[in-house]
Coordinates of C-alpha atoms in Angstrom, one line a residue:
X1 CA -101.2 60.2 117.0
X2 CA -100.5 58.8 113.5
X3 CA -101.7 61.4 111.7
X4 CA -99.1 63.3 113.7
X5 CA -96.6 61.7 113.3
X6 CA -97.2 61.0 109.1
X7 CA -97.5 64.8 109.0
X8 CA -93.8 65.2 110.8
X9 CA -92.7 62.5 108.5
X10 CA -94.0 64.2 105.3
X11 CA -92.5 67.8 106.9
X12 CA -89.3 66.4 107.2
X13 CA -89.0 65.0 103.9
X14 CA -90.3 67.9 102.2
X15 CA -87.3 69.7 103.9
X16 CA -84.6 66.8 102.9
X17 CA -85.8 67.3 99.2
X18 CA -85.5 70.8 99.5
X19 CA -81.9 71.1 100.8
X20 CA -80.7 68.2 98.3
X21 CA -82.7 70.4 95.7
X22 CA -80.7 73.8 97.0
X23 CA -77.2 71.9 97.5
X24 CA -77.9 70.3 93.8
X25 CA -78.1 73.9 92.3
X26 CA -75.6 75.5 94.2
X27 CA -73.3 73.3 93.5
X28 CA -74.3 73.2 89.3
X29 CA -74.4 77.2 89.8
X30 CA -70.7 77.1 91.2
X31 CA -68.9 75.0 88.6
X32 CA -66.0 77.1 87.2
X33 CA -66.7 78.0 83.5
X34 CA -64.4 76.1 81.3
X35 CA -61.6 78.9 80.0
X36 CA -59.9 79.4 76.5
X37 CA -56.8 77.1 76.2
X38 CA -53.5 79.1 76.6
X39 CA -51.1 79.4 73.6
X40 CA -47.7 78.2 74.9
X41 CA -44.8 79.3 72.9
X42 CA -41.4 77.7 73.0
X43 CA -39.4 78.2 70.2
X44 CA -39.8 81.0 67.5
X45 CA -38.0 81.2 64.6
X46 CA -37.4 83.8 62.0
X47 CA -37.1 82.4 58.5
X48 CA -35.8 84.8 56.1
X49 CA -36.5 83.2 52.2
X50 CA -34.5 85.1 49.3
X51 CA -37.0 85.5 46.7
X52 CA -35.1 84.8 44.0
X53 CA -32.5 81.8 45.6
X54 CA -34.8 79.6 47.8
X55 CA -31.8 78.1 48.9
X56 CA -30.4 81.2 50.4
X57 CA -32.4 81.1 54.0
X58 CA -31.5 82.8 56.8
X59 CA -32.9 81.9 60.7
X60 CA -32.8 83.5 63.4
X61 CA -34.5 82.3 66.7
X62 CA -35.7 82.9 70.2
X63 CA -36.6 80.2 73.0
X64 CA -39.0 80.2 76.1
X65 CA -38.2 76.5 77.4
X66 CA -40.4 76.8 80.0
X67 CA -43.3 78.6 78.0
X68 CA -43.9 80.8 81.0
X69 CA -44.5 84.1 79.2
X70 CA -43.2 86.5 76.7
X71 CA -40.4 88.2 78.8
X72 CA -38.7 84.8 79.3
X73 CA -38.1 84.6 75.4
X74 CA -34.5 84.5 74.8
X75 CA -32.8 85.6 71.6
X76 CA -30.7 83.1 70.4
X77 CA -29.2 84.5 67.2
X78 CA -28.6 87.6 65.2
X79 CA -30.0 87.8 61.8
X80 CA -27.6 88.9 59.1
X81 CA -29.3 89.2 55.4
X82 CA -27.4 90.1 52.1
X83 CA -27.3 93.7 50.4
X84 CA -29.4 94.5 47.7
X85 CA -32.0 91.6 48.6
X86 CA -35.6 90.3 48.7
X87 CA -36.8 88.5 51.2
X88 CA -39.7 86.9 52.9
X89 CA -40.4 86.1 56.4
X90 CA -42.1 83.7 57.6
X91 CA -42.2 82.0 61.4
X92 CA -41.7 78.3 62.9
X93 CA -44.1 79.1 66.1
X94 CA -43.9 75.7 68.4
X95 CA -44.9 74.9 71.9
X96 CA -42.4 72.1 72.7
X97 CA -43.0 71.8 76.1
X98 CA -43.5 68.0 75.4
X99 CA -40.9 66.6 73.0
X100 CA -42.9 63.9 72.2
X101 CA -46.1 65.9 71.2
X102 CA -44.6 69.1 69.6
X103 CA -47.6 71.5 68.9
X104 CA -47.6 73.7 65.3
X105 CA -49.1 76.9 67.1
X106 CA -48.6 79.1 63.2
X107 CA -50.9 76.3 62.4
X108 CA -53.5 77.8 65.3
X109 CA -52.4 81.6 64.6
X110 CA -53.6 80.9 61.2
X111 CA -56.7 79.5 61.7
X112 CA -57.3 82.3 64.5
X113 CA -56.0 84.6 61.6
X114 CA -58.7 87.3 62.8
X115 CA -57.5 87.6 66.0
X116 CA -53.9 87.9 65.6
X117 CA -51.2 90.0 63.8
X118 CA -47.7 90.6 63.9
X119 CA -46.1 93.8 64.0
X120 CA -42.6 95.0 63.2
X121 CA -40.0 97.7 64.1
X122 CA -36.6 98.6 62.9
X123 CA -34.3 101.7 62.9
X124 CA -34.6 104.2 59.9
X125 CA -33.2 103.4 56.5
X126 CA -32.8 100.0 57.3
X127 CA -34.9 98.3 54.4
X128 CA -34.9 100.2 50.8
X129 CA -39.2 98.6 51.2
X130 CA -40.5 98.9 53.7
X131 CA -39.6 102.3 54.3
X132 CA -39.4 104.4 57.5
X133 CA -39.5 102.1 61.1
X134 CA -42.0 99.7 61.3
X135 CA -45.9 100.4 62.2
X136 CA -45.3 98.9 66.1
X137 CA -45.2 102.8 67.3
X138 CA -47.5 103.9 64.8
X139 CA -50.2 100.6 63.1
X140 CA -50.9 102.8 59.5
X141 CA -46.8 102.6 58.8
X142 CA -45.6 100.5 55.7
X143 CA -45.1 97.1 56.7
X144 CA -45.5 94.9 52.8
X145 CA -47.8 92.0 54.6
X146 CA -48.5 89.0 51.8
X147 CA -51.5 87.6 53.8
X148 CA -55.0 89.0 55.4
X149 CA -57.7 87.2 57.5
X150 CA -61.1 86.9 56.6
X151 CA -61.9 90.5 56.6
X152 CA -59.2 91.8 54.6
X153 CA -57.1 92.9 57.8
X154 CA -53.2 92.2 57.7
X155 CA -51.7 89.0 59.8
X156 CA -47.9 88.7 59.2
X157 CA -47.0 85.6 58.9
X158 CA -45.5 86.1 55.7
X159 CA -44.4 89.9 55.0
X160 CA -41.8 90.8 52.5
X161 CA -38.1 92.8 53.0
X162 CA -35.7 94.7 50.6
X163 CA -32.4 95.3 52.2
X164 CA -30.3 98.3 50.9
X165 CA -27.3 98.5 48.7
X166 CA -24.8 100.0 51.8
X167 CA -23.8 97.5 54.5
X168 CA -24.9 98.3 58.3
X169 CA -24.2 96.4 61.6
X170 CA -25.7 96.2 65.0
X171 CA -28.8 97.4 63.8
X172 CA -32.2 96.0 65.3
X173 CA -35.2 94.4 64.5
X174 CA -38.2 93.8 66.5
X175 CA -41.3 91.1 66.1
X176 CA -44.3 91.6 67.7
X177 CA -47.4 89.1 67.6
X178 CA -50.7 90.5 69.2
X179 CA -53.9 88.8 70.4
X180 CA -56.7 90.7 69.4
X181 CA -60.0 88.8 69.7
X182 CA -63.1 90.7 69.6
X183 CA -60.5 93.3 68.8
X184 CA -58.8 93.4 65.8
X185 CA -59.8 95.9 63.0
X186 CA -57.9 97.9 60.0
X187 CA -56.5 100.1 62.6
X188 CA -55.7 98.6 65.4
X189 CA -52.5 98.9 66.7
X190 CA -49.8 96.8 68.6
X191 CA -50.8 98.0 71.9
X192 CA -54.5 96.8 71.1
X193 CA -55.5 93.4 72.6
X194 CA -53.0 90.9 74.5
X195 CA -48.8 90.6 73.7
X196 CA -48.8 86.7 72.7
X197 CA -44.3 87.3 72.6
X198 CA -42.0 90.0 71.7
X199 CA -38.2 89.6 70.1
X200 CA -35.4 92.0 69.4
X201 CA -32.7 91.1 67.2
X202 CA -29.4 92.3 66.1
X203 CA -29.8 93.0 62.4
X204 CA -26.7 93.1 60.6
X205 CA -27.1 94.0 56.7
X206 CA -23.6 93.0 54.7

């Protein structure tokens, strides 16, 4: 009788230690997988730098307060650059979601630099270099990037822009930034990867 009874006691136990043992994996087995941090972008501004008056700078920005995704990016200004000008652009990229803890996220773009890269339209004739409109409908058009990532490829945070000698008003002028990670080559295009934000400006040129 209590060689019956050890044997029920060492069946039962056996089965405790295997359901712990199942309920232990499962439960290891069902743990989400942690995901890639989102980039949350706030406020973007367009800094036009004349190459040869640094003190001639022109913004122009766009603001998601919410940082809820590209199509709630609001264009705040137009951007009006002199005739017969160089410029560069460059970008303020924030996520300021938390006043007290702004986040830099061109500091993250460019150490991501191989995954990301801007692209750029604009109407016909509007810049003496680049010429034609931009490379966002086709990626091999003139766009004068000043910076690459590590394998040579273009990134766009700092491009350069020669306006014409003849005014022109209401033109536009379109940034695009593209997340390309496991992506990105010399011919991808701006349709490759993920849409991080896209702005349209007003371009005036007087």
């Amino acid at each position: 009788m209590k060689t019956m009874n050890l044997f029920k006691y060492a069946r039962l136990s056996a089965i405790l230690f295997s359901a712990i043992t199942i309920i232990g994996c499962s439960n290891d087995d069902d743990a989400p997988e942690e995901e890639n941090e989102v980039e949350v972008f706030t406020d973007v501004t367009l800094i036009f730098t004349n190459t040869t008056d640094a003190s001639d700078i022109v913004r122009a920005s766009a603001k998601d307060p919410d940082g809820t995704g590209i199509q709630e990016l609001q264009v705040l200004d137009d951007i009006t650059l002199a005739t017969d000008t160089e410029y560069t652009l460059t970008f303020e990229i924030l996520n300021a979601l938390n006043p007290e803890d702004v986040a830099d996220i061109g500091d993250e773009i460019l150490e991501e630099d191989n995954e990301h890269q801007f692209f750029f339209s604009f109407e016909e004739g509007t810049f003496t270099s680049p010429t034609g409109n931009g490379n966002i409908d086709t990626a091999s058009d003139p766009v004068n990037y000043n910076d690459t990532d590590e394998n040579g490829n273009p990134v766009g945070l700092s491009t350069t822009w020669t306006t014409p000698g003849a005014a022109s008003t209401a033109g536009v002028f379109t940034a695009k930034l593209q997340h390309q990670p496991d992506v990105k080559t010399s011919t991808t295009g701006a349709n490759d990867g993920d849409t991080d934000f896209m702005m349209t400006f007003v371009l005036n040129i007087q």
